[in-house]
Tab-separated table of C-alpha atoms in Angstrom:
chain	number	residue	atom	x	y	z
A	1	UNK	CA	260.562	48.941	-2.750
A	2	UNK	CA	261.315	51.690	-5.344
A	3	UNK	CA	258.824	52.578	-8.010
A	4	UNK	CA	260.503	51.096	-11.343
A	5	UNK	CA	261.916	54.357	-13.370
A	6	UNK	CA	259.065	53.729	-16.140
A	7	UNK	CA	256.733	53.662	-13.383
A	8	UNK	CA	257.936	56.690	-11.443
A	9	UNK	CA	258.573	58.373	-15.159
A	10	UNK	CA	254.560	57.928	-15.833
A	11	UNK	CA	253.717	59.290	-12.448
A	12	UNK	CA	255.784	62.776	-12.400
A	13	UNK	CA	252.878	64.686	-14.493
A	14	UNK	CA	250.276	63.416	-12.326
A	15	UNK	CA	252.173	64.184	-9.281
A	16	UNK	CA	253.329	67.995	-10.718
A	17	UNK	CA	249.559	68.694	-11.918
A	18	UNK	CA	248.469	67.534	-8.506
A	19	UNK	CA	250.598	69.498	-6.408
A	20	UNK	CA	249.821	72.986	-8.660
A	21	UNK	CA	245.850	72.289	-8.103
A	22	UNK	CA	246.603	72.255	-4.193
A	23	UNK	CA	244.834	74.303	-1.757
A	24	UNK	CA	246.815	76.987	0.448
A	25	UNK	CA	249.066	79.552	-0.047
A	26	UNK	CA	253.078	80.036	0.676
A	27	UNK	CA	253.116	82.275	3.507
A	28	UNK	CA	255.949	84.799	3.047
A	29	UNK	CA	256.761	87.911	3.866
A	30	UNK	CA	256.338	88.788	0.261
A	31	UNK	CA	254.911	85.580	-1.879
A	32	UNK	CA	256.583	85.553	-5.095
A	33	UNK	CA	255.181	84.249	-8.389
A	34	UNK	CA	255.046	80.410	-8.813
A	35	UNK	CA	253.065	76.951	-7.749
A	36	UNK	CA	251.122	77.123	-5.005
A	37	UNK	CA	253.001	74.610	-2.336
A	38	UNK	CA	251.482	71.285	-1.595
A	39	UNK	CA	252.004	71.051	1.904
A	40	UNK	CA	252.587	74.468	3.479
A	41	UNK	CA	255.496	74.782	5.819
A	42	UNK	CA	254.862	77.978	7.061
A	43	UNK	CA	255.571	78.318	10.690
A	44	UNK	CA	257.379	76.696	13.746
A	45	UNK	CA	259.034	73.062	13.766
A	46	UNK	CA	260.418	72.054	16.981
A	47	UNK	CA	262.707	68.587	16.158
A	48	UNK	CA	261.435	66.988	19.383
A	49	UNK	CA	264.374	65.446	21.838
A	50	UNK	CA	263.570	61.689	22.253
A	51	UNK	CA	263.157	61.700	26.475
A	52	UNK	CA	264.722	58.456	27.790
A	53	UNK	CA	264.597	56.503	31.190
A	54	UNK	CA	267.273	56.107	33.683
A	55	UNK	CA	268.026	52.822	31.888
A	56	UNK	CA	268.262	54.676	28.645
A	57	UNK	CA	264.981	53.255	27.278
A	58	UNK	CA	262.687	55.474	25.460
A	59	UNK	CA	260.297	56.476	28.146
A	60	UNK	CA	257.127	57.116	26.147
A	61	UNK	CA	255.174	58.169	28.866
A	62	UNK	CA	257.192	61.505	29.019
A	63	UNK	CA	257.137	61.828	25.524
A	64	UNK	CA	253.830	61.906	25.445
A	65	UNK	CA	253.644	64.589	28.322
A	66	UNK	CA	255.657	66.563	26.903
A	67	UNK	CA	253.558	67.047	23.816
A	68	UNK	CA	250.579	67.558	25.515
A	69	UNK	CA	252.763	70.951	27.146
A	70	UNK	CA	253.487	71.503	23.768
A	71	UNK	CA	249.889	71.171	22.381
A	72	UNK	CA	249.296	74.664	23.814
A	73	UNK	CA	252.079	76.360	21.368
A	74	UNK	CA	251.013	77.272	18.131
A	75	UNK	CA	253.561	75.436	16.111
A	76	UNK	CA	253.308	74.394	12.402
A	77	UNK	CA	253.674	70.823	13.315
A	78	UNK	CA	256.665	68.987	14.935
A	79	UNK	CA	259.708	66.593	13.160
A	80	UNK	CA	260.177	63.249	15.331
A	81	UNK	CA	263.617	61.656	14.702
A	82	UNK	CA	265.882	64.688	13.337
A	83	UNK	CA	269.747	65.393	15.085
A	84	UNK	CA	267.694	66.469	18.210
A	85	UNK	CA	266.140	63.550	18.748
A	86	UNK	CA	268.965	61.344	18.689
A	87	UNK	CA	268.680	59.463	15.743
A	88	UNK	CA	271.115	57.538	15.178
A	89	UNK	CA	270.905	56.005	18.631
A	90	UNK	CA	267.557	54.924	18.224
A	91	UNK	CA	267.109	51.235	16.658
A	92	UNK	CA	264.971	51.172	13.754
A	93	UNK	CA	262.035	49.841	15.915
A	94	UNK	CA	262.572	52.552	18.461
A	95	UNK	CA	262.467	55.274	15.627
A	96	UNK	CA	258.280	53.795	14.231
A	97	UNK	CA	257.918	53.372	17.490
A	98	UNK	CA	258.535	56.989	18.351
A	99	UNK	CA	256.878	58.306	15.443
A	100	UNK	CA	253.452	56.080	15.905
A	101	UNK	CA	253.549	57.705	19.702
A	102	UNK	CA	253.578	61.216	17.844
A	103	UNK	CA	251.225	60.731	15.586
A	104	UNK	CA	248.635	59.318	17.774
A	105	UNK	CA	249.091	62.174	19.931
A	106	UNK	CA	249.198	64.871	17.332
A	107	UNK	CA	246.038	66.748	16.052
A	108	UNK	CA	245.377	66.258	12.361
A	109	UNK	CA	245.763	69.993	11.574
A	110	UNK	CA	249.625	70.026	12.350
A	111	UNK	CA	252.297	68.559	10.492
A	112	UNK	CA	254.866	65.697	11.399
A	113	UNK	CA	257.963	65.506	9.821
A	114	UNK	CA	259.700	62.324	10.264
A	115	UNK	CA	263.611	61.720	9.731
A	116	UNK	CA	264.417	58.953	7.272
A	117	UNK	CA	267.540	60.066	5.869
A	118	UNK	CA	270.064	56.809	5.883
A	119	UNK	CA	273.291	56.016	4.590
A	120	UNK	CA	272.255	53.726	1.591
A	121	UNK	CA	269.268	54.648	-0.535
A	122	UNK	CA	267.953	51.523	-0.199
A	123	UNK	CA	267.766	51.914	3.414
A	124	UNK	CA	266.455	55.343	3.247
A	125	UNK	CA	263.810	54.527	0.629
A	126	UNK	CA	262.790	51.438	2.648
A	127	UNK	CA	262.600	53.886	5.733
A	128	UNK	CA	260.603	56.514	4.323
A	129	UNK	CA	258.235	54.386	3.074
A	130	UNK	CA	257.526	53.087	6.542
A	131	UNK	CA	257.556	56.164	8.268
A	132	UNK	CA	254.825	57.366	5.860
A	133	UNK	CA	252.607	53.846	6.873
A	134	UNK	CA	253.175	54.949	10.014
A	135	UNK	CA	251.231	58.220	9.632
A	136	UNK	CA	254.462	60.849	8.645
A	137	UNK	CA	252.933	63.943	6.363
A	138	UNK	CA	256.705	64.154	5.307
A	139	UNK	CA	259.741	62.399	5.275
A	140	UNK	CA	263.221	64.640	6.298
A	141	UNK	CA	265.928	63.608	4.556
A	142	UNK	CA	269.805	64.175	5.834
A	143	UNK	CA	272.508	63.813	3.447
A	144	UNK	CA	274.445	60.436	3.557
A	145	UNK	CA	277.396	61.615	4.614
A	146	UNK	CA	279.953	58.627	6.000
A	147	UNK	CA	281.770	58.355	2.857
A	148	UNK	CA	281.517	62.034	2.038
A	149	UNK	CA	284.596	62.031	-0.701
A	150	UNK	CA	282.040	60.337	-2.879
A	151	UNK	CA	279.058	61.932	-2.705
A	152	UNK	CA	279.348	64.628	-5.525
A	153	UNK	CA	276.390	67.019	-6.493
A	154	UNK	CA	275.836	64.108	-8.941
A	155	UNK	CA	275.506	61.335	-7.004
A	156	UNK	CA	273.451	63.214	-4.204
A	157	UNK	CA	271.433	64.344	-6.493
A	158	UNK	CA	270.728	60.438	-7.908
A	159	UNK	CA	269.920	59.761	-4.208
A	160	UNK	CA	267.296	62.251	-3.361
A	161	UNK	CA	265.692	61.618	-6.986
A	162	UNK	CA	265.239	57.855	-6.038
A	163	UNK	CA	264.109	58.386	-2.476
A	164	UNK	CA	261.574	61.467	-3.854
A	165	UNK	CA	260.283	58.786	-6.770
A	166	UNK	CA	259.970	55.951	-3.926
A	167	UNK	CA	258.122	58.336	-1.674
A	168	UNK	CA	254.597	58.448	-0.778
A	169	UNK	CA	254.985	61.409	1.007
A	170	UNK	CA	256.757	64.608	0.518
A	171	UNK	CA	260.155	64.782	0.753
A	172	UNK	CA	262.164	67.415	2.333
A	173	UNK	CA	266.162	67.575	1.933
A	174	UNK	CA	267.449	67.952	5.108
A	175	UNK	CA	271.567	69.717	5.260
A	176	UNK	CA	273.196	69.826	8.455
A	177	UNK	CA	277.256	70.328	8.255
A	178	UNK	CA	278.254	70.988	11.407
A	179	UNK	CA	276.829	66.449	11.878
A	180	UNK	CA	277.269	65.378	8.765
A	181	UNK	CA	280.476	67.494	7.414
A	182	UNK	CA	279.122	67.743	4.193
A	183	UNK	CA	277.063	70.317	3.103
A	184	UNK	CA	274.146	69.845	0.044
A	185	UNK	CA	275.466	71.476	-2.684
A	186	UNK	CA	273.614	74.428	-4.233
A	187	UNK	CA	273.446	73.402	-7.701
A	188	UNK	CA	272.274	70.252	-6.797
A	189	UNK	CA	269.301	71.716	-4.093
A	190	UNK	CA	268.255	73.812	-7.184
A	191	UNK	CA	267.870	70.665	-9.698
A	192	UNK	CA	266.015	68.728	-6.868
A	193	UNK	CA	263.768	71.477	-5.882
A	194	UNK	CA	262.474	71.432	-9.490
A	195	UNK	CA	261.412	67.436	-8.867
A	196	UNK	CA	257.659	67.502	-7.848
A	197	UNK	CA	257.747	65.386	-4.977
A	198	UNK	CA	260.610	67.439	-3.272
A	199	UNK	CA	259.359	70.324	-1.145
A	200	UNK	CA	261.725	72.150	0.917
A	201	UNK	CA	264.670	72.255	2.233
A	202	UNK	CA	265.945	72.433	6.310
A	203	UNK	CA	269.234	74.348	5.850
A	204	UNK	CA	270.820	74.446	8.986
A	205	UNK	CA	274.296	75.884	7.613
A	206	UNK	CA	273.449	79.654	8.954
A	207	UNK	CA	274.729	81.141	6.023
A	208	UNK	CA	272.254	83.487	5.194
A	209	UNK	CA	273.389	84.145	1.679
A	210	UNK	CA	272.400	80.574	0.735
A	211	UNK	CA	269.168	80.825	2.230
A	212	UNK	CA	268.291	83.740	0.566
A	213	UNK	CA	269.799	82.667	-2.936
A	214	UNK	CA	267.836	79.329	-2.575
A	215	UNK	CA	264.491	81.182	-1.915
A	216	UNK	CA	265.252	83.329	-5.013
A	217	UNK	CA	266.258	80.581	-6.912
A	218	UNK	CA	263.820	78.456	-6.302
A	219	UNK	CA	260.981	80.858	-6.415
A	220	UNK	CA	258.710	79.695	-9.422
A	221	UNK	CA	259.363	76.102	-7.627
A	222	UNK	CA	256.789	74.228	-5.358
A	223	UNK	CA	259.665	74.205	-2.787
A	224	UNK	CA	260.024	76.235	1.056
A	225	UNK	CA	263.421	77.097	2.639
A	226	UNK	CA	263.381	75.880	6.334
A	227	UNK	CA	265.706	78.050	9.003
A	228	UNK	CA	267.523	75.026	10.671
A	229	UNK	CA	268.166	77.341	14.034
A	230	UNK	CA	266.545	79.677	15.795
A	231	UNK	CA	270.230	81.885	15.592
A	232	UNK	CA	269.379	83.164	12.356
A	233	UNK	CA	265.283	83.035	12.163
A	234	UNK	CA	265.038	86.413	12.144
A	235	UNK	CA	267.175	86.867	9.143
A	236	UNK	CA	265.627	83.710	7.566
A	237	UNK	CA	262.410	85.325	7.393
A	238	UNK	CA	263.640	88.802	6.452
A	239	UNK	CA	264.965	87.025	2.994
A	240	UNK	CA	261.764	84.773	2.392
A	241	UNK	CA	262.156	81.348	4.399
A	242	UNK	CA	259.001	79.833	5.305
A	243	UNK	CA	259.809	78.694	8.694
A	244	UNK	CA	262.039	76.896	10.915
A	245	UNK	CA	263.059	73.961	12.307
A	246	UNK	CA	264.723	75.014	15.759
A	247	UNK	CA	265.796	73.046	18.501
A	248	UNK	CA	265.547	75.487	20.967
A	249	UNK	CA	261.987	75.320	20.287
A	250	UNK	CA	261.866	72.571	22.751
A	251	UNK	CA	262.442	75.011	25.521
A	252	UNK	CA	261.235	78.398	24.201
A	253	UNK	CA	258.307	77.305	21.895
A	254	UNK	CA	255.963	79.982	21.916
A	255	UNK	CA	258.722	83.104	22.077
A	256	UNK	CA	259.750	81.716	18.952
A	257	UNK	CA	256.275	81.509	17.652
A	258	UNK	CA	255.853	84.838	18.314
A	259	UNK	CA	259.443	86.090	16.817
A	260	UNK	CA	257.468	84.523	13.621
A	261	UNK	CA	254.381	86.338	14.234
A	262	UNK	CA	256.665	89.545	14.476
A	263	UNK	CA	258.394	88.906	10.739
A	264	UNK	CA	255.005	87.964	9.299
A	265	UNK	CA	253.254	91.236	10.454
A	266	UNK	CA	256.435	93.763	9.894
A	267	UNK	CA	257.127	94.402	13.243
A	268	UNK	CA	260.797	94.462	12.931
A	269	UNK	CA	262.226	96.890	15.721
A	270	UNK	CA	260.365	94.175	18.128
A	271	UNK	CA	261.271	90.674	16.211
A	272	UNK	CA	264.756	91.644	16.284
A	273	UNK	CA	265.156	93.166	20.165
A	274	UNK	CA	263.210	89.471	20.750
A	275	UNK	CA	266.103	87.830	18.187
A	276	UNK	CA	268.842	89.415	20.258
A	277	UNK	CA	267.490	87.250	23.230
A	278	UNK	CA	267.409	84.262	21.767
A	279	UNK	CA	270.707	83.866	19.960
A	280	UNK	CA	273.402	83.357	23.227
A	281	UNK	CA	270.096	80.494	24.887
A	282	UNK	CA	270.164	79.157	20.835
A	283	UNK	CA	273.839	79.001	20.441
A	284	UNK	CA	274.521	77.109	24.116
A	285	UNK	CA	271.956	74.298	23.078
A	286	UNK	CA	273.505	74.008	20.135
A	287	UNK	CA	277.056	74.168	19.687
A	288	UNK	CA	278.132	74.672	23.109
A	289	UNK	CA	276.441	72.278	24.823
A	290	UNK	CA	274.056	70.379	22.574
A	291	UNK	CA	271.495	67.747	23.277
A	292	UNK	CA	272.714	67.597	26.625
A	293	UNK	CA	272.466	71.000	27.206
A	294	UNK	CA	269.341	71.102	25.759
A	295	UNK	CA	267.834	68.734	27.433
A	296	UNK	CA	268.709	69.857	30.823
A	297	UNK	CA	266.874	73.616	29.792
A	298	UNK	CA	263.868	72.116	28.935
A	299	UNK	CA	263.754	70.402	32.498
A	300	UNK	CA	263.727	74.558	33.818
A	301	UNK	CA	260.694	75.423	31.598
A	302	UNK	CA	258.564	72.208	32.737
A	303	UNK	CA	259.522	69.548	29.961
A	304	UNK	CA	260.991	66.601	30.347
A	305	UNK	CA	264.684	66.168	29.896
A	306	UNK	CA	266.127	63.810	31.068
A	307	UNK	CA	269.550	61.927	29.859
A	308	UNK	CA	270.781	61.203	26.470
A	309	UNK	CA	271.933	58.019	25.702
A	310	UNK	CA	275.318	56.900	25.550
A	311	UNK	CA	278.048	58.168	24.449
A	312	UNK	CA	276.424	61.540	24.818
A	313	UNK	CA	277.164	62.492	28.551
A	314	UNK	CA	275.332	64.603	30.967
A	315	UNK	CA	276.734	68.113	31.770
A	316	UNK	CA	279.075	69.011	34.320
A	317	UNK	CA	278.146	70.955	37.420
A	318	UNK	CA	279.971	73.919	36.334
A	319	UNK	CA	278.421	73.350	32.682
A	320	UNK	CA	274.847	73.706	33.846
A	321	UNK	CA	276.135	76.533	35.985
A	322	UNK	CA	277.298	78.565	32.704
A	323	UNK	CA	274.768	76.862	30.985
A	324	UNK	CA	271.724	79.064	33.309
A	325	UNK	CA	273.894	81.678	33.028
A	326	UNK	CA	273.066	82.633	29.629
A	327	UNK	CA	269.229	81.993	29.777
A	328	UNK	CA	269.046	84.414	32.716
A	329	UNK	CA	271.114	87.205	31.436
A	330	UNK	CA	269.017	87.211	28.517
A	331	UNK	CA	265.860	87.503	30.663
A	332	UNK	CA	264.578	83.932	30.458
A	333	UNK	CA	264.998	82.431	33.906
């Protein structure tokens, strides 16, 4: 299903002059010179959890109440089908499936984000190209990571370029270490941010060094940093990111709308007492206790949890104890 390389070679100035004449603005804390982004990723991304049944079916019917709570938030868009949602445990019907649900339910104006990212290109070409038939404004791409001794700068960077040439949809490079062990080297971010049909980048590392060097690197580039956790937002934003991708948007949506509101306007001495709130609640539904931990805090705030699905198990007692612990010392419950 990949455009031939003539073909995708006779395409890239159309593309590139296409994406320069696009409407809207990069919205930064201070917009530096360059291409004005084709799809603006400005703002809030929660990676929505995938709810599931007691019999560890995808219960759609809570998926789809739980973006009508969400509707209310003023998030960017959302991102179906990322590490928060499960995805790897979902068959490949289950993941259109979940996205089709999403988009139907989604209002035009925001953004959906769809994971494609496989371990082949093949596979990940022939899934982005289906999650953009099935109404994705983007396709999020994770680094192939099972045989990680292989994949060099140059052979990740052969990967993206055929997925991005493939795509009919913007692509954004997705690095996650702390899954996938293997972190997207810079050098090869900064040759595929210069590709025109490569956007962003969710960097969910928390080195804050590499976010800011990619934003300053990349600055005369088409291309948005993404925060991948709400931990470091705060400092994301302070060194030019666009937005984030958070998980514990799920549960605290619109404080962490309004921690972005805060960076936007300058009002530091508030965005960062509101940061120091949110980094022990960030931190325990992410590396402490992870999707199950997450998934039982959005059940206090009025979402739907529910369980994972196997292997993943449920907390213990003592777990969710410690677990409510740290969202009510830090004023939440």
């Amino acid at each position: 299903m990949a455009l031939s390389t003539h073909l995708a070679s006779a395409l890239r100035p159309a593309l590139a002059a296409l994406r320069r004449a696009a409407p809207g603005q990069r919205r930064g804390l201070s917009t530096p010179p360059g291409p004005q982004p084709t799809l603006d990723l400005g703002g809030i991304f929660p990676p929505l959890a995938t709810p599931f049944s007691a019999l560890q079916e995808v219960d759609y019917a809570q998926l789809e109440a739980n973006l009508r709570r969400y509707a209310s938030i003023p998030f960017r868009g959302l991102v179906v089908l990322g590490s928060t949602g499960e995805y790897p445990y979902l068959a490949p019907r289950e993941r259109l499936e979940v996205l089709s649900c999403v988009r139907r339910a989604l209002p035009r104006d925001r953004l959906l984000l769809a994971g494609s990212g496989c371990e082949s290109t093949k596979a990940t070409v022939e899934l982005t190209v289906s999650m953009a038939e099935a109404g994705a404004d983007a396709a999020l791409v994770v680094t192939p990571y099972y045989y990680r001794g292989a994949m060099s700068s140059a052979a990740l960077v052969r990967h993206y370029t055929e997925v991005a040439e493939a795509s009919p949809i913007p692509v954004v490079l997705y690095s996650v270490p702390a899954n996938t062990g293997l972190e997207l080297p810079l050098e090869a971010v900064l040759t595929l941010a210069q590709h025109p049909n490569v956007i962003g980048i969710k960097d969910s590392g928390g080195d804050i060094t590499r976010v800011g060097l990619l934003v300053h690197k990349t600055r005369r580039e088409d291309f948005q940093v993404l925060a991948g956790s709400a931990g470091f937002l705060l400092a994301s934003y302070a060194v030019g990111a666009s937005g984030g991708v958070c998980a514990l948007a799920n549960v605290l949506g619109a404080p962490l709308c309004q921690l972005e509101r805060l960076c936007r306007q300058g009002c530091w001495q508030e965005a960062r007492e509101l940061q120091h709130r949110l980094i022990e609640p960030n931190a325990a539904v992410t590396r402490r206790f992870g999707i199950p931990g997450l998934k039982k805090a959005m059940e206090w705030f009025g979402y739907y949890g529910g369980p994972c699905r196997a292997p993943l198990a449920p907390l213990s007692p003592a777990q969710v104890e410690e677990l409510r612990g740290t969202f009510s010392t830090n004023g939440w419950l």
